XYZ file of C-alpha atoms in Angstrom:
640
model
C -4.575 32.666 0.704
C -8.154 33.614 1.587
C -10.955 32.183 -0.543
C -14.685 32.837 -0.700
C -16.789 30.237 -2.508
C -20.103 31.632 -3.712
C -22.882 29.220 -4.612
C -21.653 26.242 -2.609
C -24.042 24.714 -0.071
C -23.258 24.599 3.644
C -22.498 20.876 3.650
C -19.835 21.214 0.962
C -18.439 24.392 2.517
C -17.941 22.446 5.736
C -16.127 19.710 3.806
C -13.892 22.300 2.109
C -13.129 23.840 5.479
C -11.808 20.476 6.680
C -9.143 20.512 3.960
C -7.380 23.655 5.195
C -4.690 21.672 7.019
C -3.809 19.746 3.833
C -3.333 22.581 1.349
C -2.491 26.221 1.875
C -5.713 28.249 1.914
C -8.161 29.817 4.345
C -11.893 29.754 3.776
C -13.645 33.099 4.130
C -15.593 33.538 7.336
C -18.192 36.299 7.252
C -17.831 36.968 10.973
C -15.111 39.530 11.501
C -13.661 39.143 7.996
C -13.011 41.811 5.380
C -12.641 41.517 1.623
C -8.974 42.515 1.489
C -6.862 40.027 -0.534
C -9.919 37.833 -0.884
C -10.303 35.526 -3.882
C -14.016 35.332 -4.665
C -14.967 32.292 -6.755
C -18.417 31.565 -8.129
C -19.280 27.862 -8.013
C -21.901 26.167 -10.180
C -22.750 22.736 -11.567
C -22.191 21.798 -15.193
C -25.152 20.501 -17.178
C -25.353 16.726 -17.578
C -24.856 16.997 -21.342
C -21.498 18.765 -20.948
C -18.475 16.773 -22.144
C -16.390 18.429 -19.470
C -16.612 17.396 -15.839
C -14.480 20.292 -14.590
C -14.046 23.896 -15.701
C -12.022 26.494 -13.803
C -11.412 30.037 -14.979
C -9.985 33.257 -13.602
C -10.137 36.692 -15.120
C -13.127 38.955 -15.508
C -15.064 36.272 -13.643
C -13.634 33.663 -11.303
C -15.489 30.394 -11.641
C -15.445 26.722 -10.741
C -17.909 24.524 -12.599
C -18.212 20.845 -11.837
C -20.391 17.876 -12.662
C -20.265 15.590 -9.598
C -19.312 16.260 -6.003
C -15.828 14.753 -6.249
C -15.173 16.795 -9.390
C -15.624 19.975 -7.348
C -12.819 19.106 -4.921
C -10.420 18.356 -7.759
C -11.494 21.556 -9.519
C -10.883 23.525 -6.326
C -7.369 22.080 -6.035
C -6.668 23.008 -9.672
C -7.855 26.571 -9.120
C -5.564 26.936 -6.105
C -2.698 25.352 -8.037
C -2.836 27.958 -10.811
C -3.427 30.751 -8.319
C -0.315 29.786 -6.321
C 1.727 29.976 -9.515
C 0.754 33.636 -9.754
C -1.318 33.321 -12.923
C -3.474 36.437 -13.333
C -5.892 34.629 -15.620
C -6.406 31.018 -16.627
C -8.935 28.670 -18.130
C -8.809 24.917 -17.618
C -11.266 22.161 -18.454
C -11.082 18.406 -17.954
C -12.991 15.387 -19.192
C -13.491 12.080 -17.422
C -11.744 9.075 -18.958
C -12.541 6.676 -16.121
C -15.785 6.871 -14.133
C -14.409 5.552 -10.854
C -10.834 6.115 -9.686
C -9.804 5.171 -6.190
C -7.391 3.543 -3.792
C -7.453 0.544 -1.514
C -5.865 1.199 1.870
C -4.534 -1.910 3.613
C -5.491 -1.867 7.297
C -4.791 -5.570 7.887
C -0.975 -5.857 7.991
C -0.441 -4.523 11.537
C -0.976 -0.848 10.624
C -4.582 0.101 11.380
C -4.702 3.789 10.550
C -6.263 6.167 13.006
C -9.594 7.584 11.875
C -8.027 11.053 11.801
C -5.384 9.811 9.354
C -7.888 7.976 7.161
C -9.789 11.249 6.910
C -6.617 13.047 5.816
C -5.991 10.382 3.188
C -9.565 10.811 1.977
C -8.999 14.566 1.844
C -5.945 14.184 -0.370
C -7.793 11.686 -2.551
C -10.669 14.137 -3.018
C -8.272 16.888 -4.092
C -6.748 14.429 -6.567
C -10.163 13.651 -8.045
C -10.640 10.165 -6.619
C -14.196 9.066 -5.893
C -13.765 5.642 -4.294
C -11.802 4.342 -1.326
C -11.645 0.710 -0.303
C -10.710 -0.039 3.270
C -9.068 -3.466 3.276
C -9.886 -5.144 6.582
C -9.364 -8.897 6.851
C -10.251 -9.075 10.529
C -9.807 -5.483 11.662
C -13.448 -4.571 12.086
C -16.081 -5.382 14.677
C -18.501 -8.333 14.438
C -21.141 -8.953 17.083
C -20.963 -12.426 18.584
C -17.331 -12.955 17.540
C -15.201 -11.210 20.191
C -11.990 -12.855 18.964
C -12.435 -11.507 15.427
C -9.771 -8.799 15.274
C -8.884 -9.310 18.933
C -5.724 -7.359 19.869
C -5.370 -6.245 16.229
C -6.614 -2.659 16.532
C -9.914 -3.405 14.800
C -12.208 -0.538 13.867
C -15.402 -0.112 15.845
C -18.692 0.418 14.036
C -18.664 4.042 15.168
C -15.219 4.562 13.645
C -16.246 3.018 10.331
C -19.373 5.181 10.224
C -17.251 8.270 10.837
C -14.945 7.304 7.967
C -17.899 6.597 5.695
C -19.603 9.887 6.554
C -16.434 11.854 5.896
C -15.838 10.148 2.562
C -19.424 10.883 1.569
C -18.963 14.572 2.393
C -16.121 14.641 -0.157
C -17.936 12.693 -2.847
C -15.910 9.557 -2.123
C -17.661 6.203 -1.888
C -16.060 4.217 0.927
C -16.336 0.528 0.056
C -15.824 -2.271 2.598
C -13.135 -4.626 1.328
C -12.971 -7.915 3.227
C -12.179 -11.613 2.861
C -14.840 -14.306 2.800
C -12.737 -17.313 1.790
C -8.944 -17.054 2.210
C -6.409 -14.717 3.879
C -8.045 -15.240 7.277
C -5.172 -16.952 9.064
C -4.815 -14.253 11.726
C -8.348 -14.757 13.028
C -8.907 -18.445 12.304
C -6.182 -19.368 14.801
C -8.601 -18.707 17.681
C -10.728 -21.597 19.012
C -13.895 -20.382 17.258
C -12.124 -20.946 13.941
C -12.086 -24.726 14.365
C -15.658 -25.072 13.165
C -15.350 -22.815 10.131
C -11.888 -23.391 8.683
C -10.770 -25.783 5.989
C -7.062 -25.006 6.411
C -5.136 -22.428 8.464
C -5.996 -19.694 5.966
C -9.193 -20.819 4.181
C -12.823 -21.137 5.260
C -14.724 -24.419 5.116
C -17.038 -24.347 2.114
C -20.507 -25.847 2.525
C -20.511 -25.642 6.329
C -23.517 -23.925 7.915
C -21.329 -22.306 10.589
C -19.196 -20.769 7.842
C -22.121 -18.925 6.299
C -23.396 -17.808 9.687
C -19.928 -16.337 10.237
C -19.899 -14.609 6.838
C -23.400 -13.254 7.372
C -22.225 -11.751 10.652
C -19.423 -10.000 8.740
C -21.691 -8.598 6.051
C -24.547 -7.591 8.349
C -22.084 -5.726 10.552
C -20.669 -3.823 7.587
C -24.142 -2.954 6.363
C -24.581 -0.979 9.584
C -21.440 1.046 8.853
C -21.348 1.845 5.137
C -23.884 3.498 2.823
C -22.234 2.028 -0.313
C -24.105 -0.617 -2.296
C -20.745 -2.147 -3.239
C -18.721 -4.617 -1.210
C -15.466 -6.368 -2.060
C -15.670 -9.918 -0.710
C -12.137 -11.007 -1.668
C -11.806 -14.737 -2.519
C -8.289 -14.482 -4.001
C -5.400 -16.921 -3.637
C -7.453 -19.668 -2.002
C -4.888 -22.270 -3.033
C -5.658 -24.594 -0.098
C -9.372 -24.668 -0.857
C -10.821 -28.135 -0.303
C -7.513 -29.632 0.804
C -7.872 -29.664 4.584
C -10.901 -30.517 6.713
C -13.080 -30.373 3.599
C -11.050 -33.161 1.969
C -11.379 -35.303 5.101
C -15.148 -34.822 5.223
C -16.086 -34.891 1.532
C -13.169 -36.181 -0.499
C -11.655 -34.367 -3.467
C -13.782 -31.755 -5.237
C -12.246 -29.536 -7.966
C -11.470 -25.931 -7.050
C -13.833 -24.574 -9.670
C -16.845 -26.380 -8.218
C -16.057 -25.225 -4.693
C -15.504 -21.639 -5.852
C -18.849 -21.573 -7.659
C -20.715 -23.092 -4.710
C -19.162 -20.682 -2.230
C -19.515 -17.579 -4.395
C -23.196 -18.234 -4.995
C -23.884 -18.635 -1.273
C -21.956 -15.513 -0.299
C -23.568 -13.559 -3.130
C -27.009 -14.429 -1.764
C -25.988 -13.186 1.680
C -24.664 -9.954 0.158
C -27.904 -9.411 -1.774
C -29.894 -9.975 1.415
C -28.130 -6.937 2.867
C -28.453 -4.876 -0.308
C -24.818 -5.229 -1.343
C -23.479 -5.770 -4.863
C -20.299 -7.858 -4.539
C -17.019 -7.751 -6.375
C -14.291 -10.384 -6.093
C -10.657 -10.751 -7.090
C -10.891 -12.857 -10.241
C -7.688 -14.925 -10.039
C -9.202 -18.207 -8.840
C -11.542 -18.307 -11.849
C -8.843 -17.263 -14.334
C -6.604 -20.047 -13.059
C -9.365 -22.537 -13.891
C -8.861 -21.656 -17.547
C -5.059 -21.655 -17.526
C -3.214 -24.796 -18.695
C -0.664 -24.512 -15.885
C -2.796 -22.520 -13.447
C -0.946 -19.245 -14.002
C -2.913 -16.045 -13.433
C -1.044 -14.003 -16.044
C -0.841 -16.681 -18.741
C -1.776 -15.408 -22.193
C -3.246 -18.762 -23.237
C -6.041 -18.713 -20.634
C -9.380 -19.823 -22.052
C -12.576 -18.770 -20.279
C -15.015 -21.523 -21.183
C -18.811 -21.035 -21.064
C -18.819 -23.427 -18.111
C -16.553 -21.083 -16.150
C -18.265 -17.868 -17.265
C -21.864 -18.998 -16.847
C -21.344 -20.207 -13.287
C -20.460 -16.738 -11.984
C -23.496 -14.616 -11.041
C -23.726 -11.761 -13.539
C -24.192 -9.122 -10.841
C -20.771 -9.934 -9.349
C -17.989 -7.655 -10.623
C -14.616 -9.251 -11.313
C -11.465 -7.431 -10.241
C -8.408 -8.033 -12.423
C -5.357 -7.221 -10.305
C -2.006 -6.679 -11.960
C 0.900 -4.519 -10.805
C 3.705 -6.583 -12.297
C 3.734 -6.009 -16.068
C 5.115 -3.047 -17.983
C 4.092 -4.283 -21.442
C 0.924 -2.593 -22.713
C 0.305 -5.398 -25.178
C 0.203 -7.935 -22.359
C -2.366 -5.857 -20.464
C -4.409 -5.611 -23.653
C -4.414 -9.383 -24.131
C -5.265 -10.077 -20.496
C -8.133 -7.585 -20.663
C -9.339 -9.146 -23.928
C -9.397 -12.606 -22.315
C -11.949 -11.249 -19.853
C -14.373 -10.431 -22.683
C -15.643 -13.988 -22.324
C -17.064 -13.250 -18.879
C -20.602 -11.913 -18.511
C -19.501 -9.615 -15.712
C -18.359 -6.059 -15.162
C -14.549 -5.877 -15.060
C -12.746 -3.631 -12.590
C -8.980 -3.087 -12.745
C -6.717 -2.937 -9.683
C -3.159 -1.705 -10.068
C -0.768 -0.859 -7.305
C 1.303 1.789 -5.570
C 4.253 -0.383 -4.595
C 4.715 -0.022 -0.831
C 4.858 -3.676 0.146
C 8.476 -4.695 -0.344
C 10.035 -3.300 2.805
C 10.694 0.208 4.060
C 10.861 1.990 0.712
C 8.206 2.545 -1.961
C 9.095 1.266 -5.430
C 8.130 4.232 -7.569
C 9.920 3.193 -10.743
C 7.841 0.014 -10.934
C 4.690 1.888 -9.904
C 5.051 4.282 -12.839
C 5.937 1.560 -15.353
C 3.060 -0.737 -14.461
C 0.448 1.953 -13.850
C 0.981 3.840 -17.091
C 0.956 0.653 -19.167
C -2.115 -0.747 -17.420
C -4.262 2.377 -17.300
C -3.481 3.333 -20.894
C -4.930 -0.016 -21.928
C -7.848 0.228 -19.490
C -8.844 3.508 -21.118
C -8.435 2.070 -24.601
C -10.601 -0.890 -23.578
C -13.266 1.258 -21.935
C -12.771 -0.038 -18.392
C -14.731 2.344 -16.194
C -13.563 1.425 -12.693
C -9.951 1.298 -11.495
C -8.203 1.548 -8.166
C -4.700 1.502 -6.740
C -3.918 -1.122 -4.142
C -1.598 -0.061 -1.330
C -0.768 -3.389 0.293
C 1.285 -3.525 3.475
C 2.783 -7.017 3.223
C 4.985 -8.218 6.098
C 4.200 -5.503 8.587
C 3.384 -2.239 6.766
C 6.933 -0.945 7.147
C 6.397 1.708 4.461
C 4.405 4.730 5.727
C 1.172 5.366 3.841
C 2.032 8.947 2.837
C 5.191 7.784 1.080
C 3.009 6.706 -1.869
C 1.205 10.006 -2.348
C 2.728 10.489 -5.812
C 1.344 7.103 -6.854
C -2.131 8.179 -5.773
C -1.721 11.409 -7.758
C -0.694 9.340 -10.793
C -3.856 7.238 -10.610
C -5.959 10.357 -10.175
C -4.499 12.056 -13.243
C -5.184 9.006 -15.402
C -8.854 9.540 -14.661
C -8.790 12.946 -16.356
C -6.147 12.643 -19.089
C -5.624 10.207 -21.920
C -1.853 10.458 -21.475
C -0.175 11.553 -18.266
C 3.142 13.408 -18.213
C 5.574 13.398 -15.286
C 5.954 17.178 -15.476
C 2.235 17.532 -14.751
C 2.454 15.008 -11.890
C 5.246 17.131 -10.417
C 3.100 20.283 -10.650
C 0.203 18.527 -8.965
C 2.472 17.138 -6.257
C 3.985 20.530 -5.437
C 0.550 22.099 -5.219
C -0.980 19.351 -3.060
C 1.951 18.630 -0.740
C 4.410 21.510 -0.937
C 7.107 19.048 -2.004
C 8.233 17.939 -5.446
C 7.571 14.594 -7.053
C 11.309 13.899 -6.825
C 11.269 14.528 -3.073
C 8.848 11.625 -2.644
C 10.233 9.325 -5.344
C 13.736 9.726 -3.877
C 12.591 7.409 -1.083
C 13.046 4.548 -3.536
C 16.783 5.278 -3.567
C 17.035 3.286 -0.343
C 16.818 0.269 -2.648
C 18.391 1.781 -5.773
C 21.914 1.055 -4.600
C 24.779 0.592 -7.089
C 24.035 -2.175 -9.662
C 20.218 -2.077 -9.313
C 18.517 -1.449 -12.642
C 16.005 1.377 -13.021
C 13.089 0.761 -13.221
C 13.458 -1.733 -10.391
C 11.138 -4.312 -11.943
C 12.761 -7.183 -10.012
C 11.963 -5.362 -6.747
C 15.453 -5.594 -5.294
C 14.998 -4.438 -1.701
C 18.421 -4.393 0.000
C 17.322 -1.820 2.582
C 15.087 -4.442 4.182
C 17.566 -7.276 4.458
C 20.388 -4.962 5.478
C 18.175 -3.653 8.281
C 17.301 -7.077 9.675
C 20.039 -9.529 8.739
C 22.302 -10.934 11.431
C 25.765 -9.464 11.942
C 27.449 -12.832 12.440
C 25.394 -15.109 10.183
C 25.207 -12.650 7.276
C 22.822 -14.616 5.077
C 22.728 -11.776 2.520
C 26.354 -10.647 2.724
C 27.394 -12.369 -0.485
C 24.844 -10.266 -2.369
C 26.379 -7.062 -0.953
C 29.997 -7.694 -1.899
C 31.736 -4.964 -3.888
C 29.095 -2.264 -3.417
C 29.885 1.119 -1.852
C 26.821 1.151 0.345
C 28.084 3.296 3.210
C 28.491 6.442 1.095
C 25.190 5.786 -0.704
C 23.249 5.739 2.550
C 25.140 8.650 4.147
C 24.140 10.827 1.191
C 20.520 9.685 1.435
C 20.388 10.463 5.140
C 21.441 14.048 4.436
C 18.989 14.334 1.535
C 15.983 13.142 3.555
C 16.865 15.437 6.437
C 16.912 18.407 4.042
C 13.559 17.429 2.504
C 12.041 17.106 5.961
C 13.177 20.632 6.826
C 11.157 21.931 3.850
C 7.867 20.432 5.036
C 6.315 20.576 8.476
C 3.525 18.276 7.259
C 5.843 15.454 6.191
C 8.814 16.206 8.442
C 8.215 13.248 10.742
C 8.211 10.804 7.823
C 11.356 12.160 6.169
C 13.109 12.333 9.539
C 12.330 8.648 9.993
C 13.795 7.909 6.561
C 16.886 9.999 7.355
C 17.449 7.974 10.522
C 16.895 4.719 8.616
C 19.478 5.673 5.991
C 21.964 6.639 8.716
C 21.460 3.236 10.355
C 21.879 1.408 7.037
C 25.084 3.343 6.326
C 26.842 1.820 9.340
C 25.247 -1.634 9.166
C 25.347 -2.376 5.437
C 28.931 -3.665 5.227
C 29.614 -4.659 8.828
C 29.018 -8.380 8.272
C 31.535 -8.454 5.434
C 34.061 -6.544 7.550
C 33.629 -8.845 10.560
C 34.185 -12.013 8.561
C 37.106 -10.557 6.595
C 38.875 -9.546 9.809
C 38.119 -12.927 11.386
C 39.429 -14.982 8.454
C 42.546 -12.808 8.257
C 42.981 -13.095 12.053
C 43.132 -9.304 12.208
C 42.428 -8.842 15.901
C 42.976 -5.084 15.797
C 40.186 -4.769 13.227
C 37.943 -7.072 15.272
C 38.640 -5.006 18.389
C 37.655 -1.823 16.552
C 34.465 -3.497 15.339
C 33.474 -4.834 18.763
C 34.279 -1.722 20.787
C 33.462 1.050 18.301
C 31.565 0.059 15.170
C 28.862 -2.182 16.646
C 28.032 0.327 19.423
C 27.662 2.943 16.666
C 25.224 0.645 14.854
C 23.218 0.323 18.063
C 23.172 4.087 18.500
C 21.883 4.636 14.940
C 19.383 1.798 15.313
C 18.031 3.278 18.532
C 17.576 6.636 16.824
C 15.778 5.041 13.856
C 13.535 2.982 16.137
C 12.500 6.069 18.108
C 11.730 8.010 14.933
C 9.758 5.128 13.429
C 7.820 4.759 16.680
C 6.940 8.472 16.721
C 5.574 8.251 13.178
C 3.680 4.996 13.732
C 1.860 6.120 16.871
C 0.885 9.380 15.172
C -0.624 7.658 12.116
C -1.674 4.228 13.375
C -3.333 2.586 16.337
C -0.981 1.159 18.929
C -1.572 -2.499 18.128
C 0.929 -3.747 15.572
C 4.010 -1.774 16.503
C 5.007 -4.448 18.981
C 6.089 -6.393 15.886
C 8.536 -3.624 14.959
C 9.733 -3.476 18.560
C 10.426 -7.206 18.422
C 12.158 -7.014 15.045
C 14.359 -4.010 15.749
C 14.849 -5.029 19.370
C 16.014 -8.384 18.066
C 18.671 -6.688 15.945
C 19.774 -4.725 19.006
C 20.104 -7.919 21.046
C 22.014 -9.645 18.256
C 24.435 -6.707 18.230
C 25.036 -7.405 21.923
C 25.632 -11.080 21.181
C 27.977 -10.258 18.290
C 30.070 -8.067 20.607
C 29.986 -10.794 23.254
C 31.240 -13.424 20.775
C 33.953 -11.252 19.266
C 35.223 -10.106 22.670
C 35.294 -13.704 23.909
C 37.396 -14.615 20.868
C 39.742 -11.665 21.403
C 40.223 -12.632 25.067
C 41.033 -16.202 24.119
C 37.980 -17.594 25.917
C 36.965 -19.333 22.676
C 39.214 -20.452 19.850
C 36.742 -19.849 17.036
C 33.431 -18.221 16.174
C 31.392 -20.941 14.490
C 29.020 -18.452 12.861
C 31.916 -16.967 10.880
C 33.416 -20.278 9.809
C 30.691 -21.187 7.299
C 31.208 -20.332 3.659
C 28.814 -17.598 2.516
C 26.341 -18.643 -0.175
C 23.823 -16.656 -2.159
C 20.487 -16.543 -0.368
C 18.806 -16.783 -3.777
C 20.032 -16.725 -7.348
C 17.021 -14.845 -8.667
C 19.234 -11.831 -9.232
C 18.175 -8.334 -10.212
C 20.057 -8.550 -13.511
C 23.212 -9.764 -15.244
C 25.348 -7.237 -13.386
C 23.245 -7.137 -10.239
C 23.513 -9.794 -7.541
C 20.886 -8.192 -5.329
C 17.529 -9.903 -4.853
C 14.050 -9.389 -3.472
C 13.288 -10.870 -0.063
C 10.339 -9.436 1.818
C 9.933 -11.935 4.643
C 11.390 -10.818 7.954
C 11.516 -14.355 9.307
C 13.706 -15.553 6.425
C 15.978 -12.523 6.718
C 16.487 -12.516 10.483
C 17.423 -16.174 10.901
C 17.884 -19.383 9.005
C 16.963 -21.301 12.122
C 13.494 -22.007 13.523
C 11.930 -18.770 14.735
C 8.510 -20.193 15.519
C 6.641 -23.438 15.040
């Protein structure tokens, strides 16, 4: 599909040209080109007074009209979408329901995305109509004078951050630094320099001069990299605040007082560098909750709490748990007592293992953003956390990003429209992407999966002999479920060169899970029944097959990781999956020793199996959520 855009400046034409690898089109090049099969589109800006932000039409005249830069890229994607459907003529207009729609990309949980991949993500976001991207970097950026900050973590250089910022700007996307200036700094505070600035393992020491020198180094460094006036300075979940070195030095001081003192000091540093801060608002909400709960409906924001927060600081309400619109309404109403701008952060669930949780993403996002629009919230973004190792590839959540984008331009969003957008932007259907959740939607799991049952993760990592999660898996036909998924993902991958590597990885994962899911139950059953023929088959045939499938999955995962992410971080996956491989060897060793009569029992199989947790997924579902590798892999001491 060849396209000529008339009336677009050279800078924007260059930006459009960079999107050719994402969606199927070719930009007209005057040198050596002819007008055969050429779609000529006139581009112009809408007047400020127009209610519409986008207008696309085809017929006697072909036109794209837009209000702001990011609106053009969405409008262009819409034009191509209708053109691909073979529509001879069309007319489409859109209004803006939310001023700022964006996503927060987590580059702190081992996966630090290559600049080339961040630029692709930004390209997709632009085509979706997003205009803000937050790059979440706890310690994965460069600070002069602090060589151990982000050491061996794949941190971004200043040049890389500038390149990302410049590219976002070319697409009309504001790239906002998103950092931590209080808690969530455990990875970097473990180095010797952290001794002078940390309160506890995870939290900075409030009131210490060295602390603010450290924070100023962070903010001054980021000022050199980003043109945005906005900065997210974190400050969430600082539960240990004032309870470590601070307590020893100063005695007990209430959280609220320490939060206010610290926020005011960091705000002054931010202002010095021409930044307008935003913070996660949970620590201040908890001050007004009788039992300290962030989502309590009886929270009271007193004037004392509200008046101590600088008015120029925006407060980010983060919530990706609730599906009840009325609860979102009440929690938004509670925030009326603040004097600050409120920003909403939802989530594209990719932080509970290998599979995205799309059913929960849709439930929570639709409920939340419907109420945000009703309330007049003007800034929203989707978090894309990577808890416990970023095992879920970033492109697996592309439908979630589309969903957030559509909420910016429609009062109500329909799944049929999301599917149309997905097919146009990716070449695959919405169902192709959402089917990845089926890795966790095994028999008995309720849909939507609001309890975040994630069996694919604990099946992948749990020990063959110790089987800490085996009791949860009893009575489920998991082998057939995963065999079918492996075939499905392979077929989807064959339809898309762009996403083939990701779906191949998922096909290999499902194949591995199909042979590993019930092996622990089979080993123990054969052992208790003294069925040595079954044990022999397991030791000499089944476990080697698991290793073969695991090796294939590991290779596929490695190929995908090194394509999308910097090298640092994958050593964790090598250790985790390599550990499973080694435990397979030990399981064979133990079973063979038993079969040969070298040992008279296998102690690991003697213990009665208990439920790992009784927080079940439902009355008829004994599956649970466990997203901590260390707890899954062993119930012994892995590390001090």
